[in-house]
Coordinates of N, CA and C and ligand atoms in Angstrom, one line a residue:
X18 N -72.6 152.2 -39.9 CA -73.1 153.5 -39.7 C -73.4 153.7 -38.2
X19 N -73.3 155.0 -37.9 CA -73.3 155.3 -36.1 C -74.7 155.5 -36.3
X20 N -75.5 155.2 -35.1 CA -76.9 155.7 -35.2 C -77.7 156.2 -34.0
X21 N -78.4 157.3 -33.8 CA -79.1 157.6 -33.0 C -80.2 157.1 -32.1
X22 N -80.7 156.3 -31.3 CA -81.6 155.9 -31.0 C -82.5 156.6 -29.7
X23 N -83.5 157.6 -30.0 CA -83.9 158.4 -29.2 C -84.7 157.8 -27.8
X24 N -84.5 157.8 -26.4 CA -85.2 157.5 -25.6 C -86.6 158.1 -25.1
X25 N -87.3 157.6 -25.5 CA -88.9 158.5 -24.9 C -89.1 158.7 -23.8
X26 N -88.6 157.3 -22.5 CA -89.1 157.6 -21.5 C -88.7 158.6 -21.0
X27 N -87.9 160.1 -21.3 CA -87.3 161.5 -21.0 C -88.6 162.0 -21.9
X28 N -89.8 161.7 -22.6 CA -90.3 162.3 -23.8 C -91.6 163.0 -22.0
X29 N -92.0 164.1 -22.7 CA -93.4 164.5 -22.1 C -94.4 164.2 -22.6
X30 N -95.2 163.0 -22.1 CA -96.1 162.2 -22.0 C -97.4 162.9 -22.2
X31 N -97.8 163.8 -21.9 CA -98.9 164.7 -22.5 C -98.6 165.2 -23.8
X32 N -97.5 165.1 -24.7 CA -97.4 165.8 -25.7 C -96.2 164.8 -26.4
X33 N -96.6 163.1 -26.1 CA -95.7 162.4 -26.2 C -95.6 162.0 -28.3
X34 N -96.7 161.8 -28.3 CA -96.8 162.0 -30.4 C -96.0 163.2 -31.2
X35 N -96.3 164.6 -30.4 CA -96.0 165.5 -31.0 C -93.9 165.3 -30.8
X36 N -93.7 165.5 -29.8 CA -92.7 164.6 -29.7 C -91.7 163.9 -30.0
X37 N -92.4 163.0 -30.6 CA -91.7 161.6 -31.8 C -91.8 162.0 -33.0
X38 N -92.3 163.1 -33.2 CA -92.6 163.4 -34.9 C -91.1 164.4 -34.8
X39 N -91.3 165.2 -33.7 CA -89.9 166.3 -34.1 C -88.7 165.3 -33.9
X40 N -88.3 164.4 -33.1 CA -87.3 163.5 -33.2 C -87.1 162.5 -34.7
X41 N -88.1 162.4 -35.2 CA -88.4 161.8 -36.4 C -88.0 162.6 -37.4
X42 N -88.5 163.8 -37.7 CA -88.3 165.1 -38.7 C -86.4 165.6 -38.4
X43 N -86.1 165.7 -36.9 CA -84.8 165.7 -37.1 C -84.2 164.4 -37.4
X44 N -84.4 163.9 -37.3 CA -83.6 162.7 -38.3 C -83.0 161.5 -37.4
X45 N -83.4 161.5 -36.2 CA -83.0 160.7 -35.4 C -83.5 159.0 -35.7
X46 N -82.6 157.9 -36.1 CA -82.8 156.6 -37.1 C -83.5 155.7 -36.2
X47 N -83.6 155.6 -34.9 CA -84.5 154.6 -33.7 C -85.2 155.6 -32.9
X48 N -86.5 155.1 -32.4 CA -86.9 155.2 -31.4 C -86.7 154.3 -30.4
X49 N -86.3 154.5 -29.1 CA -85.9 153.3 -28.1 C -87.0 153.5 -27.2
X50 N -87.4 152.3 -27.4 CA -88.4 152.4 -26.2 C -88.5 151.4 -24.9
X51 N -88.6 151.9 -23.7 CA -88.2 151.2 -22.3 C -89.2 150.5 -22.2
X52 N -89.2 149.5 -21.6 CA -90.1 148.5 -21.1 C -90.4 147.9 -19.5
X53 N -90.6 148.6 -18.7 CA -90.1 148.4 -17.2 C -91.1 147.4 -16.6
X54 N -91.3 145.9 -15.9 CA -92.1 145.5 -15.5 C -92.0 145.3 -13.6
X55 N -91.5 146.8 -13.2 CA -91.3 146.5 -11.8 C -91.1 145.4 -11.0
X56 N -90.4 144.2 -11.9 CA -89.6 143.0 -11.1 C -88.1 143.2 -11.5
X57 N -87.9 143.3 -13.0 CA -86.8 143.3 -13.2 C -85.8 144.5 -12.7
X58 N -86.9 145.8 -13.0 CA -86.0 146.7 -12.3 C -87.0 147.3 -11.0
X59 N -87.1 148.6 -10.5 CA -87.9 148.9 -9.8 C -89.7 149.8 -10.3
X60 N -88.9 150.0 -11.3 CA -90.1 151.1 -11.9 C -90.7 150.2 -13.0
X61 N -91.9 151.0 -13.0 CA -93.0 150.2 -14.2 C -92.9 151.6 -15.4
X62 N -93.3 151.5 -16.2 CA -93.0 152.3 -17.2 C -94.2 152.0 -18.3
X63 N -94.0 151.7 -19.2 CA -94.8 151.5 -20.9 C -95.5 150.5 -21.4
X64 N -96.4 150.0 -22.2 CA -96.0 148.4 -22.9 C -96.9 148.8 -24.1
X65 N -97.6 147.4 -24.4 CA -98.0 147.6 -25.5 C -98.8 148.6 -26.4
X66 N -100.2 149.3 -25.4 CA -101.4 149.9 -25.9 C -100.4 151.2 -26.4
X67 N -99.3 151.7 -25.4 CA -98.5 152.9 -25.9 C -97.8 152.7 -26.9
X68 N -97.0 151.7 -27.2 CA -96.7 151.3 -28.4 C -97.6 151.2 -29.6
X69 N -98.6 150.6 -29.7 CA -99.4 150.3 -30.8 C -99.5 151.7 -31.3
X70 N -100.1 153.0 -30.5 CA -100.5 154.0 -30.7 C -98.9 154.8 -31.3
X71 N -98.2 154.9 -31.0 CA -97.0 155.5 -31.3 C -96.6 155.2 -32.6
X72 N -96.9 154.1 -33.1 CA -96.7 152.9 -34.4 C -97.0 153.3 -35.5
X73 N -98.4 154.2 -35.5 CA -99.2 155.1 -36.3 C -98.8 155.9 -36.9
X74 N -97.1 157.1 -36.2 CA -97.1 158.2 -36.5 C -96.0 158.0 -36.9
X75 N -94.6 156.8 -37.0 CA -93.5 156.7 -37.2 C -93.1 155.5 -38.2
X76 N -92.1 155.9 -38.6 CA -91.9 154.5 -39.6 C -90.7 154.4 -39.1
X77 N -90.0 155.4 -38.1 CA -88.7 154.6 -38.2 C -88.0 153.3 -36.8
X78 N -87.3 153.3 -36.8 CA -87.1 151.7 -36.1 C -87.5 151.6 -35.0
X79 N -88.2 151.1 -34.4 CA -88.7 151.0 -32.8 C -87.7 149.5 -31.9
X80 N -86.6 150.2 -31.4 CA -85.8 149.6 -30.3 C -86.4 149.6 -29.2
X81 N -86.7 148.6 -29.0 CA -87.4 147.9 -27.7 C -86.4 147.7 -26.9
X82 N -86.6 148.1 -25.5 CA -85.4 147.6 -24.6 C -86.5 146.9 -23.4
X83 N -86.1 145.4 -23.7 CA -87.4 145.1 -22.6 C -86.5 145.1 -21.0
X84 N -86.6 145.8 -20.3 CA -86.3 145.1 -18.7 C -87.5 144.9 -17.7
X85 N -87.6 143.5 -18.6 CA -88.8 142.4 -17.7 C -88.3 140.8 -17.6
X86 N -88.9 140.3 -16.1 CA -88.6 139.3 -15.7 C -89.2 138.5 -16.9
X87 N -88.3 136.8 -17.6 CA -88.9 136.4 -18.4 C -89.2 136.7 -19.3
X88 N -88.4 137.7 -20.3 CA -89.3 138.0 -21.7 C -90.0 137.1 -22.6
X89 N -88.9 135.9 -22.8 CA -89.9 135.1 -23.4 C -91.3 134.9 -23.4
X90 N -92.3 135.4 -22.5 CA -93.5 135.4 -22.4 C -93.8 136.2 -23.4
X91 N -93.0 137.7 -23.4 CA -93.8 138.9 -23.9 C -93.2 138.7 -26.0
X92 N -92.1 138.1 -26.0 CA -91.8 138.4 -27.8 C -92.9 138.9 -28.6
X93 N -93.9 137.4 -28.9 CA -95.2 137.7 -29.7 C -95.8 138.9 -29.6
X94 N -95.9 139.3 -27.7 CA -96.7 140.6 -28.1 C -96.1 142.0 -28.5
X95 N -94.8 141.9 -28.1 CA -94.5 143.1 -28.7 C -94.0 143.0 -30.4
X96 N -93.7 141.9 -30.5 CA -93.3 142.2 -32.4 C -95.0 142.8 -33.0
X97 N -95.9 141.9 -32.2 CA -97.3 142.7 -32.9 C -97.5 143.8 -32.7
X98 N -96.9 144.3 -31.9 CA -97.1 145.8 -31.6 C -96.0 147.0 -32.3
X99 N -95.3 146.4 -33.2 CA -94.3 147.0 -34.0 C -93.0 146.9 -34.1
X100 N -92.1 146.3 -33.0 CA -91.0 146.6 -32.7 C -90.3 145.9 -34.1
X101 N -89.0 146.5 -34.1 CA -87.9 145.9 -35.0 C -87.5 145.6 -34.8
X102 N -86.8 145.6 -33.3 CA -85.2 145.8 -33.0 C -86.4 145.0 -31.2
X103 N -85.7 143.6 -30.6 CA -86.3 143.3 -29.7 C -84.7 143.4 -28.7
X104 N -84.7 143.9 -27.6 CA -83.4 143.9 -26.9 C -83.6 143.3 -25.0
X105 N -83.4 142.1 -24.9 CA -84.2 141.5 -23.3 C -82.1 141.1 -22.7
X106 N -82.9 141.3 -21.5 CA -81.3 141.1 -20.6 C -81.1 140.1 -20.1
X107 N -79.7 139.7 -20.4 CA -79.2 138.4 -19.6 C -79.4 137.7 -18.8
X108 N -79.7 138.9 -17.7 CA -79.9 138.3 -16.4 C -81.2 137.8 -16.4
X109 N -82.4 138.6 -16.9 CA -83.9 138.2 -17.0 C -84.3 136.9 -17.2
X110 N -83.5 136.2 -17.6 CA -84.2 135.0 -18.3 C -82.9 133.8 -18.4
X111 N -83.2 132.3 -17.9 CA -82.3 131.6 -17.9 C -82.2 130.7 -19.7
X112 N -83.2 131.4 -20.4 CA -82.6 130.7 -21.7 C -82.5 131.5 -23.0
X113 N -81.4 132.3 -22.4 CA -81.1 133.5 -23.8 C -81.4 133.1 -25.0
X114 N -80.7 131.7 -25.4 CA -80.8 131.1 -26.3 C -82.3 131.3 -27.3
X115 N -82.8 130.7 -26.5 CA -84.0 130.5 -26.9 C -85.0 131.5 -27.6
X116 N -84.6 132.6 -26.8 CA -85.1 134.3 -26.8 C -84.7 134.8 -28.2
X117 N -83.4 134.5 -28.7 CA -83.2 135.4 -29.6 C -83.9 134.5 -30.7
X118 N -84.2 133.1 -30.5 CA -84.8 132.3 -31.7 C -85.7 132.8 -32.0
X119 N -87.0 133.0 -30.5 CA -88.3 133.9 -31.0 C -88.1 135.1 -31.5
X120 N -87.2 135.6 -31.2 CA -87.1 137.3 -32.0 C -87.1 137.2 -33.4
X121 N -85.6 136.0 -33.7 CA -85.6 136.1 -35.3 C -86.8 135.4 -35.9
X122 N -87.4 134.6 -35.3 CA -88.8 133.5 -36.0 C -89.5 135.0 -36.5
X123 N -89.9 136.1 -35.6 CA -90.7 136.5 -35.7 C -90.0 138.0 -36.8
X124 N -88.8 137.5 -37.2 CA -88.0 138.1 -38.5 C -87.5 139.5 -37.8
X125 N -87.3 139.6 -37.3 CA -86.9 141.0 -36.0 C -85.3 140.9 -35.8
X126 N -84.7 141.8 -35.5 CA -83.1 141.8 -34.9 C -83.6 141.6 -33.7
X127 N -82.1 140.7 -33.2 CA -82.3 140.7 -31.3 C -81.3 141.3 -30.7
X128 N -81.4 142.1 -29.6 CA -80.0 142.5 -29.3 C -80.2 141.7 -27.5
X129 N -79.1 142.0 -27.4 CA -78.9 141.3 -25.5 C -78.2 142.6 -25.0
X130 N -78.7 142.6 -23.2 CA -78.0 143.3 -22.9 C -77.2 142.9 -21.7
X131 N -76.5 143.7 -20.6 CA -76.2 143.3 -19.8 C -76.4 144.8 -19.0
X132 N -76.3 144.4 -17.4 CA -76.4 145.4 -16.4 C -75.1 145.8 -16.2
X133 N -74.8 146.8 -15.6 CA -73.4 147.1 -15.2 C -72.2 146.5 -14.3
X134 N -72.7 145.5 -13.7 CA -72.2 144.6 -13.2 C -71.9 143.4 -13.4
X135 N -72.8 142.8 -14.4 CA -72.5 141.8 -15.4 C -71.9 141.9 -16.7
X136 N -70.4 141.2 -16.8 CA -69.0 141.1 -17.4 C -69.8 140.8 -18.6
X137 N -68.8 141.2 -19.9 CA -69.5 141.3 -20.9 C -69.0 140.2 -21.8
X138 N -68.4 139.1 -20.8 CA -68.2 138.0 -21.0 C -69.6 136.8 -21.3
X139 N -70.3 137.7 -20.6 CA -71.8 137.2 -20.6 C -72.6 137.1 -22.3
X140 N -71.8 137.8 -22.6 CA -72.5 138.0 -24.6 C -71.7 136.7 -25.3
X141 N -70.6 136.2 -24.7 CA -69.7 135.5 -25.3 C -70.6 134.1 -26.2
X142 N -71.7 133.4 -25.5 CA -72.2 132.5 -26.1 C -72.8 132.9 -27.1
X143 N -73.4 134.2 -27.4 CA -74.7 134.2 -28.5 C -74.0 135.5 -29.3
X144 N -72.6 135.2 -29.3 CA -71.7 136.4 -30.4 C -72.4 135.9 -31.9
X145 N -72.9 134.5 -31.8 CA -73.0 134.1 -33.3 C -74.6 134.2 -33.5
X146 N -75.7 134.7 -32.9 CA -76.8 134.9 -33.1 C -77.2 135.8 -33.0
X147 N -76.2 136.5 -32.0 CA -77.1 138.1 -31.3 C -77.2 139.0 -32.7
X148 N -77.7 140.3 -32.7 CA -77.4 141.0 -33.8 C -77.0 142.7 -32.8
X149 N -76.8 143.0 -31.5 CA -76.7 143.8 -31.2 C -76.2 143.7 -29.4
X150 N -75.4 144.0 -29.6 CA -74.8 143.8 -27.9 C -75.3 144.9 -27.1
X151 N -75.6 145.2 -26.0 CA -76.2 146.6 -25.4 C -75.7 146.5 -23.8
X152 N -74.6 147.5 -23.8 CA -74.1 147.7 -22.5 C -74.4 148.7 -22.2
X153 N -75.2 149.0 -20.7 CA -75.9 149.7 -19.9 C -74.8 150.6 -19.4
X154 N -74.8 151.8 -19.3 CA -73.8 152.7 -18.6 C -74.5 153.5 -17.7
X155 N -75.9 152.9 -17.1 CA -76.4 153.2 -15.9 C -77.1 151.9 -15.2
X156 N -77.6 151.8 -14.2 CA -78.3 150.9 -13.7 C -79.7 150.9 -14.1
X157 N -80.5 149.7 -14.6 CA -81.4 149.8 -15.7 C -82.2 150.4 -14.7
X158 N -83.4 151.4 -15.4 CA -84.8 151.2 -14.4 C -85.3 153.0 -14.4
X159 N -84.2 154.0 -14.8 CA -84.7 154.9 -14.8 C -83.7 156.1 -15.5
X160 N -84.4 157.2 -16.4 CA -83.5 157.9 -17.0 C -83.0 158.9 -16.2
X161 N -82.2 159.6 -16.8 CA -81.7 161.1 -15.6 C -80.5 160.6 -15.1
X162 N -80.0 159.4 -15.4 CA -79.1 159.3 -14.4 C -77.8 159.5 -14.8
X163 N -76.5 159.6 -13.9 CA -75.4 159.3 -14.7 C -74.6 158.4 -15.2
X164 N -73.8 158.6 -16.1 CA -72.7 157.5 -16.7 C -72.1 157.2 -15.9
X165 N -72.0 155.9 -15.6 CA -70.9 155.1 -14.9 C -70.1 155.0 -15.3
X166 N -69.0 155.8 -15.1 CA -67.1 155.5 -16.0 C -67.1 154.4 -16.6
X167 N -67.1 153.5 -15.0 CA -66.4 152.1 -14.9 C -67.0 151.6 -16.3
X168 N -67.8 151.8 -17.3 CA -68.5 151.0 -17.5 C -67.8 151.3 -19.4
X169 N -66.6 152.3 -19.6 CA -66.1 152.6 -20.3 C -65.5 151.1 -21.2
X170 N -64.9 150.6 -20.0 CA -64.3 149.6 -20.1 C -64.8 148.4 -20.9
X171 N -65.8 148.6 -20.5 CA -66.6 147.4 -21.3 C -66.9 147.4 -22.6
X172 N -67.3 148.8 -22.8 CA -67.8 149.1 -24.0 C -66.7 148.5 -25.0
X173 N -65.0 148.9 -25.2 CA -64.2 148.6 -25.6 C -64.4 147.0 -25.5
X174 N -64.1 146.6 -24.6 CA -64.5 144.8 -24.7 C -65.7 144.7 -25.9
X175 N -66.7 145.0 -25.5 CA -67.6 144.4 -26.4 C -67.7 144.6 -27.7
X176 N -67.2 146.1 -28.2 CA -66.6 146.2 -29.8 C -65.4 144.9 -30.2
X177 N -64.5 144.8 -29.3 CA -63.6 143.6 -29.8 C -64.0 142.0 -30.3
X178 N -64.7 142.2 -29.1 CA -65.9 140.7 -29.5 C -66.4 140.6 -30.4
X179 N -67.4 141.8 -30.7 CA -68.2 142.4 -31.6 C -67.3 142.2 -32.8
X180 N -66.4 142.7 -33.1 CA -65.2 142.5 -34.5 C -64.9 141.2 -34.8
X181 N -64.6 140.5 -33.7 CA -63.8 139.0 -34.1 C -64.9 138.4 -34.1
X182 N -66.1 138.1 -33.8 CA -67.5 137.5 -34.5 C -67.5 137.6 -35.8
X183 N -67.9 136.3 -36.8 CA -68.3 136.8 -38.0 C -69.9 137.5 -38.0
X184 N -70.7 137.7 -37.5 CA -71.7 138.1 -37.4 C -71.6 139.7 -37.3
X185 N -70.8 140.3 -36.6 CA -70.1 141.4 -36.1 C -71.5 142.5 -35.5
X186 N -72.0 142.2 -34.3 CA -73.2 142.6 -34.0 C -72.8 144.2 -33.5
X187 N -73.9 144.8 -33.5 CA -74.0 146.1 -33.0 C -73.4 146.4 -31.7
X188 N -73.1 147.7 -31.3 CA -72.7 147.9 -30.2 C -73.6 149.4 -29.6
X189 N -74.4 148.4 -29.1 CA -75.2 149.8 -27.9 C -74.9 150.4 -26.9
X190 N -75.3 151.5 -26.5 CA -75.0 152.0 -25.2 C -76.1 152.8 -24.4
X191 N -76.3 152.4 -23.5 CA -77.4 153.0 -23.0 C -77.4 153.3 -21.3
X192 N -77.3 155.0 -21.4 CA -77.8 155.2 -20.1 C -76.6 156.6 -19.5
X193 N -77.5 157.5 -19.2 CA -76.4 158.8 -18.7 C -75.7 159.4 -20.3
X194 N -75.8 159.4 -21.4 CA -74.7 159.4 -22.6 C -75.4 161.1 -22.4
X195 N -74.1 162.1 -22.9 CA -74.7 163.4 -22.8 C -73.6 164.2 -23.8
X196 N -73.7 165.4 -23.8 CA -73.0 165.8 -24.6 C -71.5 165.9 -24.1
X197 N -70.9 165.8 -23.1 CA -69.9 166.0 -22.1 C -69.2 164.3 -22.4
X198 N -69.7 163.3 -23.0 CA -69.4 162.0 -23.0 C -69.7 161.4 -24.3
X199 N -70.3 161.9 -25.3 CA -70.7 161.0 -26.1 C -69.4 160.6 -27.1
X200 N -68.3 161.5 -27.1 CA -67.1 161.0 -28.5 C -66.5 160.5 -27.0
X201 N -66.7 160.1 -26.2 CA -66.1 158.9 -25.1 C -66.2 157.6 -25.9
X202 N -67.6 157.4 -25.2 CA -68.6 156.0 -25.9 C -68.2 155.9 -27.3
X203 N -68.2 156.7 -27.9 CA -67.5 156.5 -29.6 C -66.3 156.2 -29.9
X204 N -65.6 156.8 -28.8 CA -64.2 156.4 -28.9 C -63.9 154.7 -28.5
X205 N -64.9 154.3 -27.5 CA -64.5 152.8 -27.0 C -65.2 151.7 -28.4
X206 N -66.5 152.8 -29.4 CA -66.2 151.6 -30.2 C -68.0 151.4 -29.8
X207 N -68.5 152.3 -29.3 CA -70.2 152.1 -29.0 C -70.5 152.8 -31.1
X208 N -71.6 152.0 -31.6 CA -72.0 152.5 -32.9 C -73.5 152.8 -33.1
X209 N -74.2 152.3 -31.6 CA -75.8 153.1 -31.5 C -76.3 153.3 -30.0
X210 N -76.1 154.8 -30.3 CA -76.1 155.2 -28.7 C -77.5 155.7 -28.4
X211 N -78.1 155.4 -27.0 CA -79.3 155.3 -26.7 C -79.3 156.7 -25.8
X212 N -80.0 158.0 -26.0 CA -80.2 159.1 -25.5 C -81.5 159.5 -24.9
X213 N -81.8 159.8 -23.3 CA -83.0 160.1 -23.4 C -83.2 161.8 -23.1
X214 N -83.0 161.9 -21.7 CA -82.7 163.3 -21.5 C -81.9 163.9 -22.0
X215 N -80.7 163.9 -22.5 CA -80.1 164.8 -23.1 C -80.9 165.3 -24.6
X216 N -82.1 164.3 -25.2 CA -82.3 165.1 -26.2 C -83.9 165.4 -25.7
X217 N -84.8 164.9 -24.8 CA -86.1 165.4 -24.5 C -85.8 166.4 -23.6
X218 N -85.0 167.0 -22.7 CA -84.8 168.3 -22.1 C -84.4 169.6 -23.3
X219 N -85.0 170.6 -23.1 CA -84.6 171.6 -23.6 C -85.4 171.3 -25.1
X220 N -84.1 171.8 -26.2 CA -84.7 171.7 -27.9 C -84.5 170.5 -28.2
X221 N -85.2 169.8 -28.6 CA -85.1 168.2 -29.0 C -84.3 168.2 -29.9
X222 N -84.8 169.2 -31.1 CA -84.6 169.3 -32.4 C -83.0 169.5 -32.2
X223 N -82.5 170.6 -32.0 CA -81.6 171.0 -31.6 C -80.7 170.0 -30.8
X224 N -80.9 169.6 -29.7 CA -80.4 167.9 -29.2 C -80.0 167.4 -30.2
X225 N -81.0 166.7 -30.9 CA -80.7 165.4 -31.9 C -79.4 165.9 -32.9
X226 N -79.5 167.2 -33.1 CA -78.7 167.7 -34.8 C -77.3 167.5 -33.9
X227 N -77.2 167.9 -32.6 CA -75.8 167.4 -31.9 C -75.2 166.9 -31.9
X228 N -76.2 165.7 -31.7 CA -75.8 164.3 -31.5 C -75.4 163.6 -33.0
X229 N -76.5 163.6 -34.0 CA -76.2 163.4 -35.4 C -74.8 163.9 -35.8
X230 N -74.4 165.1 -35.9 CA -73.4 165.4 -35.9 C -72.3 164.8 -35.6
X231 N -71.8 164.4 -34.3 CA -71.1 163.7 -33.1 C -70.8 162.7 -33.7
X232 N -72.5 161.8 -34.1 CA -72.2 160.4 -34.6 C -71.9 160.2 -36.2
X233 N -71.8 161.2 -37.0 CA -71.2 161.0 -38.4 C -70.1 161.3 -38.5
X234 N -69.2 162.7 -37.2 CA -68.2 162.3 -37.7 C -67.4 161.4 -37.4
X235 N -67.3 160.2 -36.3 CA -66.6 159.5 -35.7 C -67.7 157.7 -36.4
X236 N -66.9 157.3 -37.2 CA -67.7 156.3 -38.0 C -66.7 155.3 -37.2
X237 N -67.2 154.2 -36.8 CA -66.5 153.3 -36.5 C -65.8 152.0 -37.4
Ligands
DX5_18 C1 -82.7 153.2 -18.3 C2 -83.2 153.2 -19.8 C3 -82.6 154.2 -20.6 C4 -83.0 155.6 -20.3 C5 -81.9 156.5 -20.8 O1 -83.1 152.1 -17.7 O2 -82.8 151.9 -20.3 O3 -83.0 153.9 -22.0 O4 -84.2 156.1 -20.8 O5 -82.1 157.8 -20.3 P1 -80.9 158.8 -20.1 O6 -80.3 159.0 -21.5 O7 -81.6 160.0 -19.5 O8 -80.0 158.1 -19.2
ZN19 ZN1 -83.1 151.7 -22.5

């Protein structure tokens, strides 16, 4: 199934609850939530106390995208804090391996990602553990930005990978995805696309039903 996963950090933060409920009521299946620790990328963003509180009002899937140096520190605290879906990047940490062990100990999907720069040859070792591949089609660290073509390319790679795995992990996308591009990304074979501005600008509601749409008819 194709799946929507809504980006908050585009959400308005003074009316950030109210928010997640209309993204939730339209039917949107993840909430993605950024994680920025101003090492990995440049900007600091969210973590836990906002999470816990958000946890309250949703049941549906909370995609964690951590870009922090080291996640292995943080696993334990964010599964306590709700997440389902734990997603830390390649480059962050010299023992991926290990990372996705804590994710599943703590019974959670793990997904990996990579930066735009890093080949997505990079997923090749943990095709048989990962449960979700996540190629960046912006440079991690801030929303608003645009799709990087180049980065078409990969997407297609990593569905192929993604197929010839028996595990056959997800394929994310995240970053710039808009209405002008989204049966792109579907066409290379992306099956949960990560949206922030395109659905917190303007009518959310209205956003999401576009995108839902978009993503049911093109089933991978
Ligand atoms: C960027 C984040 C994205 C971001 C996407 O580092 O990982 O999830 O919120 O926002 P848009 O859809 O506006 O590019
Ligand atoms: Zn993200």
């Amino acid at each position: 199934m194709n799946i929507l996963s809504t980006s908050i950090l585009s959400a308005d933060f003074t009316r950030l609850g109210e928010q997640i409920r209309i993204a939730d009521r339209a039917g949107a299946q993840y909430i993605h939530i950024d994680v920025m620790d101003g090492l990995f990328v440049p900007s600091i963003s969210y973590g836990m106390p906002v999470m816990r509180s958000v946890r309250k009002i949703t049941e549906k899937t909370f995609d964690v995208h951590l870009m922090i140096e080291r996640p292995e520190r943080y696993i334990g605290a964010f599964a306590d804090c709700g997440a389902d879906i734990i997603t830390f990047h390649l480059e962050s940490t010299d023992r991926p391996a290990a990372v996705i062990e804590q994710i599943h100990e703590r019974g959670l999907r793990a997904g990996i990602a990579v930066k735009p720069k890093t080949p997505v040859e990079a997923f090749v070792p943990y095709l048989g553990s990962a449960d979700m591949l996540l190629v960046m089609t912006v440079e991690p660290g801030f929303g608003g930005q645009s799709y990087l073509e180049d980065c078409t390319g990969k997407i297609r790679a990593a569905r192929k990978m993604a197929e010839e795995s028996g595990r056959r992990p997800d394929v994310q996308v995240d970053g710039g995805i808009c209405r002008e591009n989204i049966d792109t990304v579907l066409d290379a074979g992306a099956n949960v696309a990560v949206v922030g501005s395109a659905v917190f600008q303007g009518d959310i509601e209205k956003n999401i039903k576009y995108f839902l749409g978009k993503l049911s008819r093109q089933e991978v």
